[in-house]
C-alpha cells in the first residue's frame, strides 16, 4: 500500500464518507486512492470555495467529518473563505492538501508556498505527513482533532512523494470518548440571567431544555444571531435570535448581569464603530460557560431548576399566508416559503439584507446560516446539506451579490441531481453596503460601486448554463406556483425573485 492508500483507508475507517474534490496534479495518487476506497464518495466541484463550503454543509447536517481534496497552497487559498466560515461554525472538516514532493522543495516551482501557514489561519490542527508509514496515523489524528469538542477544521498536507511511495499502513480507529457534561450550579440563575445558545444546543433537545430553564427561572434565552444550525417550526420550542443590529442587541442585553454561554461564542458586534464597545453585554456582566456535551449539560440544569416543567413547543396552526398576486418583498418571500415548506426541509439562509426568519408556524425544519460572514457560502452549503440528507428537500435563500461568488455550485447540484431549490432574492445591489454607508458616513449610501445593475445579472441564464432549470418571478402567486413545482420535481431548480432593498 502506498501513502495515499493508507491515508484514504484510515479516513474511511475513521468515519469519512464523502470527499469534495477539486484536484490537481500533485494529488493524483490521492485521487486514485479515493476512487479505489469503498464507501467514500468523491464529489467534483469546479472551484475550491464550493468544495470547502459543501464540506461545511455536509458536516453540519451529517455530524460526520467531511473531507476536501485540494491542490497545494493555491487551491487551499481558493477555499479559505468558506473554511473560515466552517471554523466559525465549528464544523468537522478535514482538508487533504496534496503538496509538491519533498524532493522538489526549494527549487522555486510555480506552486510552491507555505501551505501550513495558510492552513493555520483556519485550522485547529495542521500537520504535514513525513512518510508513508505514519501517514495513516496522521489521517486518523486529523479526524480526531476535528470531531473533538468544540470541533473545527483540520488540515493534513501530503507531499506527492509521500503519497506515491510504498510502505503505507492504514491506522486502526480508536473510538472517541464522549465529552463529559459540565453542568453545575450557577450563581443566581434568574431574571438578570441570559442564556445564549449555539451549536448543538440549538437542536430540539437543547431548545427544549433551555425552554424549561427559562420558564422556571425567568432567564432570557436567546440563540446566536447567525447559528450554524437551528431546528425550528412545529414541534420545536420557539426561540428568539439575538439581533444582528448592534443597537438592538445591546438594548436586549442591557439588564444582563449573568451570561451563560451554551455552545455559543460571547456576543460581540460584527464590526467596530467609532466610540462603541465591541462587547454587547454590560461591562460588569458575569460570564459562565457550558462546555463539552452542552445538550446534556442543559438537560441536567433543567432537571435541577425545572423538574416538573415541560417545554412549550410550537403547535400546528391554521395561520398560513394566502398568496395573492402581490409584488414580492423579503417578508412575503419568507411567508410563501414557510407556507409551502415540506416537513423536514433544510433551509439555507444567505439572503443577507433580504433575510427574514421564517414564521414560527412553518413545518419543522433546520436552518443553516453563515456565522463567519464570508459571503459565497449559501449554494455550496446547500450541496453538502443535500448530500448529507438525500431524503430531505433543501431550499436555499440566496442574495444576488453573494450568489456571484460561487455560482459553479449549481453545476455540482446538477451533476449530482440534488433536490435543491435556490431562490435568488435580487435587489440589484450590495444593499448591506448601502445601508452601512448611509448609517456611518451619512447621505444616501448611493455609491455606484454598490450597484449591480447595468448590466443586470441574469440568474436564470446562469442557472441554465450550469444545467439547472431556472425561472423568474415577480409576485407572490408566481413564486408559490414555481416553488410548488420545484419541490414536486427531483433535481435542482433556481427561482430568481426581484425584491426591493431593505435598509
Tab-separated table of C-alpha atoms in Angstrom, residues 118-401:
chain	number	residue	atom	x	y	z
A	118	UNK	CA	-2.137	29.208	5.056
A	119	UNK	CA	-3.884	26.267	6.731
A	120	UNK	CA	-3.116	27.632	10.195
A	121	UNK	CA	-5.362	30.641	9.625
A	122	UNK	CA	-8.480	28.452	9.615
A	123	UNK	CA	-7.472	25.143	11.207
A	124	UNK	CA	-7.430	23.853	14.770
A	125	UNK	CA	-4.905	21.167	13.709
A	126	UNK	CA	-2.283	21.185	10.929
A	127	UNK	CA	0.270	18.526	10.066
A	128	UNK	CA	2.484	17.608	7.118
A	129	UNK	CA	2.834	13.869	6.559
A	130	UNK	CA	6.514	12.903	6.826
A	131	UNK	CA	6.468	9.415	5.312
A	132	UNK	CA	4.063	6.699	4.082
A	133	UNK	CA	4.434	4.636	7.259
A	134	UNK	CA	2.984	7.346	9.517
A	135	UNK	CA	0.550	8.958	7.048
A	136	UNK	CA	-2.348	6.710	8.089
A	137	UNK	CA	-1.931	7.686	11.743
A	138	UNK	CA	-1.804	11.337	10.670
A	139	UNK	CA	-5.155	10.939	8.903
A	140	UNK	CA	-6.744	9.309	11.944
A	141	UNK	CA	-5.492	12.087	14.207
A	142	UNK	CA	-6.844	14.705	11.816
A	143	UNK	CA	-10.333	13.232	12.195
A	144	UNK	CA	-9.943	13.072	15.969
A	145	UNK	CA	-8.958	16.744	16.043
A	146	UNK	CA	-11.927	17.908	14.002
A	147	UNK	CA	-14.509	15.825	15.866
A	148	UNK	CA	-13.337	16.636	19.401
A	149	UNK	CA	-15.310	19.455	21.078
A	150	UNK	CA	-15.645	22.242	20.162
A	151	UNK	CA	-14.902	20.934	16.650
A	152	UNK	CA	-13.406	22.705	13.692
A	153	UNK	CA	-11.183	22.353	10.651
A	154	UNK	CA	-8.160	20.033	10.475
A	155	UNK	CA	-5.651	20.081	7.610
A	156	UNK	CA	-3.356	17.235	6.583
A	157	UNK	CA	-0.733	18.139	3.973
A	158	UNK	CA	0.507	15.162	1.952
A	159	UNK	CA	3.580	15.727	-0.240
A	160	UNK	CA	3.374	13.947	-3.579
A	161	UNK	CA	6.294	11.603	-2.848
A	162	UNK	CA	4.732	10.571	0.480
A	163	UNK	CA	1.548	9.743	-1.435
A	164	UNK	CA	3.181	7.701	-4.175
A	165	UNK	CA	5.786	5.850	-2.075
A	166	UNK	CA	5.138	2.343	-0.773
A	167	UNK	CA	5.210	1.353	2.879
A	168	UNK	CA	1.916	2.892	3.913
A	169	UNK	CA	-0.258	1.224	6.532
A	170	UNK	CA	-3.856	2.033	7.429
A	171	UNK	CA	-4.302	3.089	11.031
A	172	UNK	CA	-6.752	1.461	13.366
A	173	UNK	CA	-9.525	3.757	14.522
A	174	UNK	CA	-9.927	4.193	18.261
A	175	UNK	CA	-13.469	5.267	19.156
A	176	UNK	CA	-13.522	8.692	20.772
A	177	UNK	CA	-14.896	9.005	24.277
A	178	UNK	CA	-17.932	11.289	24.570
A	179	UNK	CA	-17.225	14.688	26.032
A	180	UNK	CA	-18.386	14.973	29.648
A	181	UNK	CA	-21.242	17.210	30.639
A	182	UNK	CA	-20.168	20.206	32.680
A	183	UNK	CA	-23.457	21.347	34.168
A	184	UNK	CA	-23.114	22.850	37.620
A	185	UNK	CA	-24.853	25.229	39.937
A	186	UNK	CA	-24.686	28.728	38.568
A	187	UNK	CA	-24.884	31.804	40.714
A	188	UNK	CA	-28.320	33.434	40.590
A	189	UNK	CA	-29.979	31.896	37.563
A	190	UNK	CA	-32.905	34.255	37.338
A	191	UNK	CA	-34.301	37.384	35.784
A	192	UNK	CA	-30.934	39.032	35.237
A	193	UNK	CA	-29.529	35.876	33.595
A	194	UNK	CA	-29.298	35.456	29.833
A	195	UNK	CA	-28.579	32.054	28.285
A	196	UNK	CA	-27.104	32.269	24.786
A	197	UNK	CA	-27.392	29.066	22.751
A	198	UNK	CA	-25.237	27.964	19.846
A	199	UNK	CA	-24.023	24.820	18.106
A	200	UNK	CA	-25.736	21.581	19.232
A	201	UNK	CA	-27.733	23.492	21.871
A	202	UNK	CA	-29.959	24.713	19.016
A	203	UNK	CA	-31.286	21.258	18.190
A	204	UNK	CA	-34.688	20.186	19.531
A	205	UNK	CA	-33.291	18.608	22.724
A	206	UNK	CA	-31.227	21.644	23.633
A	207	UNK	CA	-34.079	24.035	22.857
A	208	UNK	CA	-36.486	22.018	24.997
A	209	UNK	CA	-34.109	22.054	27.969
A	210	UNK	CA	-33.459	25.784	27.588
A	211	UNK	CA	-37.179	26.497	27.363
A	212	UNK	CA	-37.752	24.652	30.646
A	213	UNK	CA	-34.952	26.657	32.304
A	214	UNK	CA	-36.452	29.922	31.064
A	215	UNK	CA	-39.949	29.054	32.325
A	216	UNK	CA	-38.686	28.118	35.771
A	217	UNK	CA	-36.170	30.915	36.325
A	218	UNK	CA	-37.429	33.732	34.038
A	219	UNK	CA	-33.973	33.848	32.491
A	220	UNK	CA	-33.755	35.289	28.981
A	221	UNK	CA	-32.892	32.545	26.474
A	222	UNK	CA	-31.583	33.583	23.070
A	223	UNK	CA	-29.990	31.960	20.044
A	224	UNK	CA	-26.876	33.290	18.375
A	225	UNK	CA	-27.654	35.806	15.643
A	226	UNK	CA	-26.138	33.538	12.971
A	227	UNK	CA	-26.446	29.930	14.135
A	228	UNK	CA	-24.582	27.153	12.372
A	229	UNK	CA	-27.712	25.001	12.612
A	230	UNK	CA	-31.071	25.817	14.181
A	231	UNK	CA	-34.015	23.452	14.420
A	232	UNK	CA	-37.363	25.224	14.395
A	233	UNK	CA	-41.015	25.065	13.353
A	234	UNK	CA	-43.928	22.943	14.515
A	235	UNK	CA	-42.998	20.560	17.330
A	236	UNK	CA	-39.960	22.571	18.457
A	237	UNK	CA	-39.782	25.333	21.105
A	238	UNK	CA	-39.575	28.773	19.523
A	239	UNK	CA	-36.519	30.853	20.320
A	240	UNK	CA	-35.586	34.449	19.731
A	241	UNK	CA	-32.373	35.063	17.826
A	242	UNK	CA	-30.137	37.819	19.104
A	243	UNK	CA	-30.405	40.709	16.680
A	244	UNK	CA	-27.559	41.288	14.239
A	245	UNK	CA	-28.114	45.023	14.698
A	246	UNK	CA	-25.722	46.092	17.488
A	247	UNK	CA	-28.020	48.792	18.855
A	248	UNK	CA	-30.965	46.393	19.130
A	249	UNK	CA	-28.806	43.581	20.540
A	250	UNK	CA	-27.180	45.822	23.147
A	251	UNK	CA	-30.598	47.053	24.244
A	252	UNK	CA	-31.846	43.445	24.552
A	253	UNK	CA	-28.896	42.539	26.806
A	254	UNK	CA	-28.868	45.785	28.790
A	255	UNK	CA	-30.123	44.129	32.006
A	256	UNK	CA	-27.897	41.061	31.735
A	257	UNK	CA	-25.827	40.637	34.889
A	258	UNK	CA	-25.055	36.971	34.274
A	259	UNK	CA	-24.483	35.389	30.877
A	260	UNK	CA	-24.419	31.610	30.354
A	261	UNK	CA	-22.842	30.534	27.064
A	262	UNK	CA	-24.161	27.144	25.944
A	263	UNK	CA	-22.203	26.230	22.840
A	264	UNK	CA	-22.154	29.900	21.841
A	265	UNK	CA	-19.412	32.464	21.437
A	266	UNK	CA	-19.528	35.656	23.556
A	267	UNK	CA	-21.808	38.203	21.876
A	268	UNK	CA	-19.868	40.999	20.207
A	269	UNK	CA	-20.521	43.427	17.387
A	270	UNK	CA	-19.646	42.193	13.920
A	271	UNK	CA	-17.650	45.338	13.176
A	272	UNK	CA	-16.055	48.105	15.210
A	273	UNK	CA	-17.730	51.504	15.272
A	274	UNK	CA	-16.327	54.835	16.459
A	275	UNK	CA	-16.983	55.341	20.165
A	276	UNK	CA	-18.703	51.966	20.654
A	277	UNK	CA	-17.528	48.988	22.702
A	278	UNK	CA	-17.267	45.662	20.917
A	279	UNK	CA	-18.968	43.693	23.711
A	280	UNK	CA	-22.768	43.644	23.630
A	281	UNK	CA	-23.171	42.798	27.322
A	282	UNK	CA	-22.726	45.309	30.155
A	283	UNK	CA	-19.170	45.759	31.447
A	284	UNK	CA	-19.946	44.159	34.824
A	285	UNK	CA	-21.696	41.093	33.366
A	286	UNK	CA	-20.507	37.764	34.818
A	287	UNK	CA	-19.948	35.015	32.224
A	288	UNK	CA	-20.276	31.240	32.698
A	289	UNK	CA	-19.835	28.519	30.090
A	290	UNK	CA	-21.349	25.130	29.500
A	291	UNK	CA	-18.649	23.099	27.789
A	292	UNK	CA	-18.325	19.575	26.438
A	293	UNK	CA	-21.708	17.936	25.862
A	294	UNK	CA	-23.749	21.145	26.092
A	295	UNK	CA	-27.079	19.468	25.380
A	296	UNK	CA	-26.699	17.075	28.319
A	297	UNK	CA	-25.468	19.969	30.433
A	298	UNK	CA	-28.621	21.967	29.634
A	299	UNK	CA	-30.815	18.944	30.377
A	300	UNK	CA	-29.054	18.387	33.711
A	301	UNK	CA	-29.548	22.038	34.605
A	302	UNK	CA	-33.211	21.918	33.543
A	303	UNK	CA	-33.810	18.823	35.675
A	304	UNK	CA	-32.451	20.696	38.687
A	305	UNK	CA	-34.198	24.046	38.298
A	306	UNK	CA	-37.361	22.927	36.431
A	307	UNK	CA	-38.004	19.282	37.398
A	308	UNK	CA	-41.770	19.409	36.806
A	309	UNK	CA	-41.933	21.848	33.897
A	310	UNK	CA	-42.371	20.685	30.319
A	311	UNK	CA	-41.118	22.610	27.316
A	312	UNK	CA	-43.657	24.501	25.243
A	313	UNK	CA	-43.412	23.546	21.564
A	314	UNK	CA	-44.976	25.135	18.506
A	315	UNK	CA	-48.374	23.630	17.757
A	316	UNK	CA	-49.945	23.243	14.307
A	317	UNK	CA	-51.958	26.306	13.380
A	318	UNK	CA	-54.358	27.362	10.679
A	319	UNK	CA	-52.370	30.565	10.183
A	320	UNK	CA	-50.940	30.492	6.695
A	321	UNK	CA	-50.083	33.071	4.126
A	322	UNK	CA	-52.749	33.490	1.471
A	323	UNK	CA	-50.839	34.086	-1.693
A	324	UNK	CA	-52.414	36.707	-3.907
A	325	UNK	CA	-50.539	38.141	-6.845
A	326	UNK	CA	-48.754	40.907	-4.960
A	327	UNK	CA	-45.254	42.311	-5.520
A	328	UNK	CA	-42.531	40.391	-3.749
A	329	UNK	CA	-40.739	41.665	-0.674
A	330	UNK	CA	-38.330	39.914	1.663
A	331	UNK	CA	-41.199	39.414	4.125
A	332	UNK	CA	-43.664	37.948	1.630
A	333	UNK	CA	-40.978	35.637	0.207
A	334	UNK	CA	-40.479	34.280	3.738
A	335	UNK	CA	-44.249	33.817	4.126
A	336	UNK	CA	-44.559	31.933	0.828
A	337	UNK	CA	-41.619	29.666	1.660
A	338	UNK	CA	-42.979	28.966	5.155
A	339	UNK	CA	-46.416	28.091	3.754
A	340	UNK	CA	-45.060	25.586	1.229
A	341	UNK	CA	-42.080	24.228	3.161
A	342	UNK	CA	-42.242	20.432	3.488
A	343	UNK	CA	-41.759	18.682	6.810
A	344	UNK	CA	-38.084	18.021	7.436
A	345	UNK	CA	-36.774	20.515	4.900
A	346	UNK	CA	-33.376	22.188	5.251
A	347	UNK	CA	-33.282	25.949	4.711
A	348	UNK	CA	-30.003	27.625	3.784
A	349	UNK	CA	-30.127	31.332	4.590
A	350	UNK	CA	-27.630	33.580	2.852
A	351	UNK	CA	-30.194	36.185	1.839
A	352	UNK	CA	-28.209	38.784	3.820
A	353	UNK	CA	-30.194	42.069	3.945
A	354	UNK	CA	-33.205	40.239	2.469
A	355	UNK	CA	-33.078	37.625	5.216
A	356	UNK	CA	-36.310	37.292	7.204
A	357	UNK	CA	-36.764	34.434	9.709
A	358	UNK	CA	-39.490	32.044	8.628
A	359	UNK	CA	-42.668	32.337	10.705
A	360	UNK	CA	-42.948	30.031	13.699
A	361	UNK	CA	-45.878	28.187	12.130
A	362	UNK	CA	-43.679	26.714	9.372
A	363	UNK	CA	-43.258	22.952	9.225
A	364	UNK	CA	-40.381	21.568	11.265
A	365	UNK	CA	-37.081	22.267	9.540
A	366	UNK	CA	-33.408	23.084	10.036
A	367	UNK	CA	-31.888	26.463	9.192
A	368	UNK	CA	-28.198	26.853	8.342
A	369	UNK	CA	-26.741	30.361	8.366
A	370	UNK	CA	-23.290	31.893	7.942
A	371	UNK	CA	-21.566	32.513	11.292
A	372	UNK	CA	-18.348	33.601	9.567
A	373	UNK	CA	-19.804	36.344	7.320
A	374	UNK	CA	-17.549	35.439	4.364
A	375	UNK	CA	-20.127	35.522	1.585
A	376	UNK	CA	-20.432	32.918	-1.130
A	377	UNK	CA	-21.352	30.100	1.246
A	378	UNK	CA	-25.055	29.580	0.523
A	379	UNK	CA	-25.132	27.474	-2.635
A	380	UNK	CA	-22.108	25.323	-1.664
A	381	UNK	CA	-23.653	24.781	1.785
A	382	UNK	CA	-26.787	23.517	0.034
A	383	UNK	CA	-24.704	20.976	-1.924
A	384	UNK	CA	-23.271	19.484	1.261
A	385	UNK	CA	-26.576	19.509	3.152
A	386	UNK	CA	-28.365	17.741	0.290
A	387	UNK	CA	-25.696	15.039	0.105
A	388	UNK	CA	-25.789	14.544	3.883
A	389	UNK	CA	-29.600	14.243	3.901
A	390	UNK	CA	-30.673	12.950	0.471
A	391	UNK	CA	-34.261	12.345	1.579
A	392	UNK	CA	-34.777	15.936	2.745
A	393	UNK	CA	-35.530	18.810	0.343
A	394	UNK	CA	-33.216	21.831	0.530
A	395	UNK	CA	-34.337	25.423	-0.039
A	396	UNK	CA	-31.501	27.919	-0.434
A	397	UNK	CA	-32.352	31.591	0.097
A	398	UNK	CA	-29.543	33.435	-1.654
A	399	UNK	CA	-28.705	37.103	-2.153
A	400	UNK	CA	-27.719	38.344	-5.589
A	401	UNK	CA	-24.293	39.657	-4.590
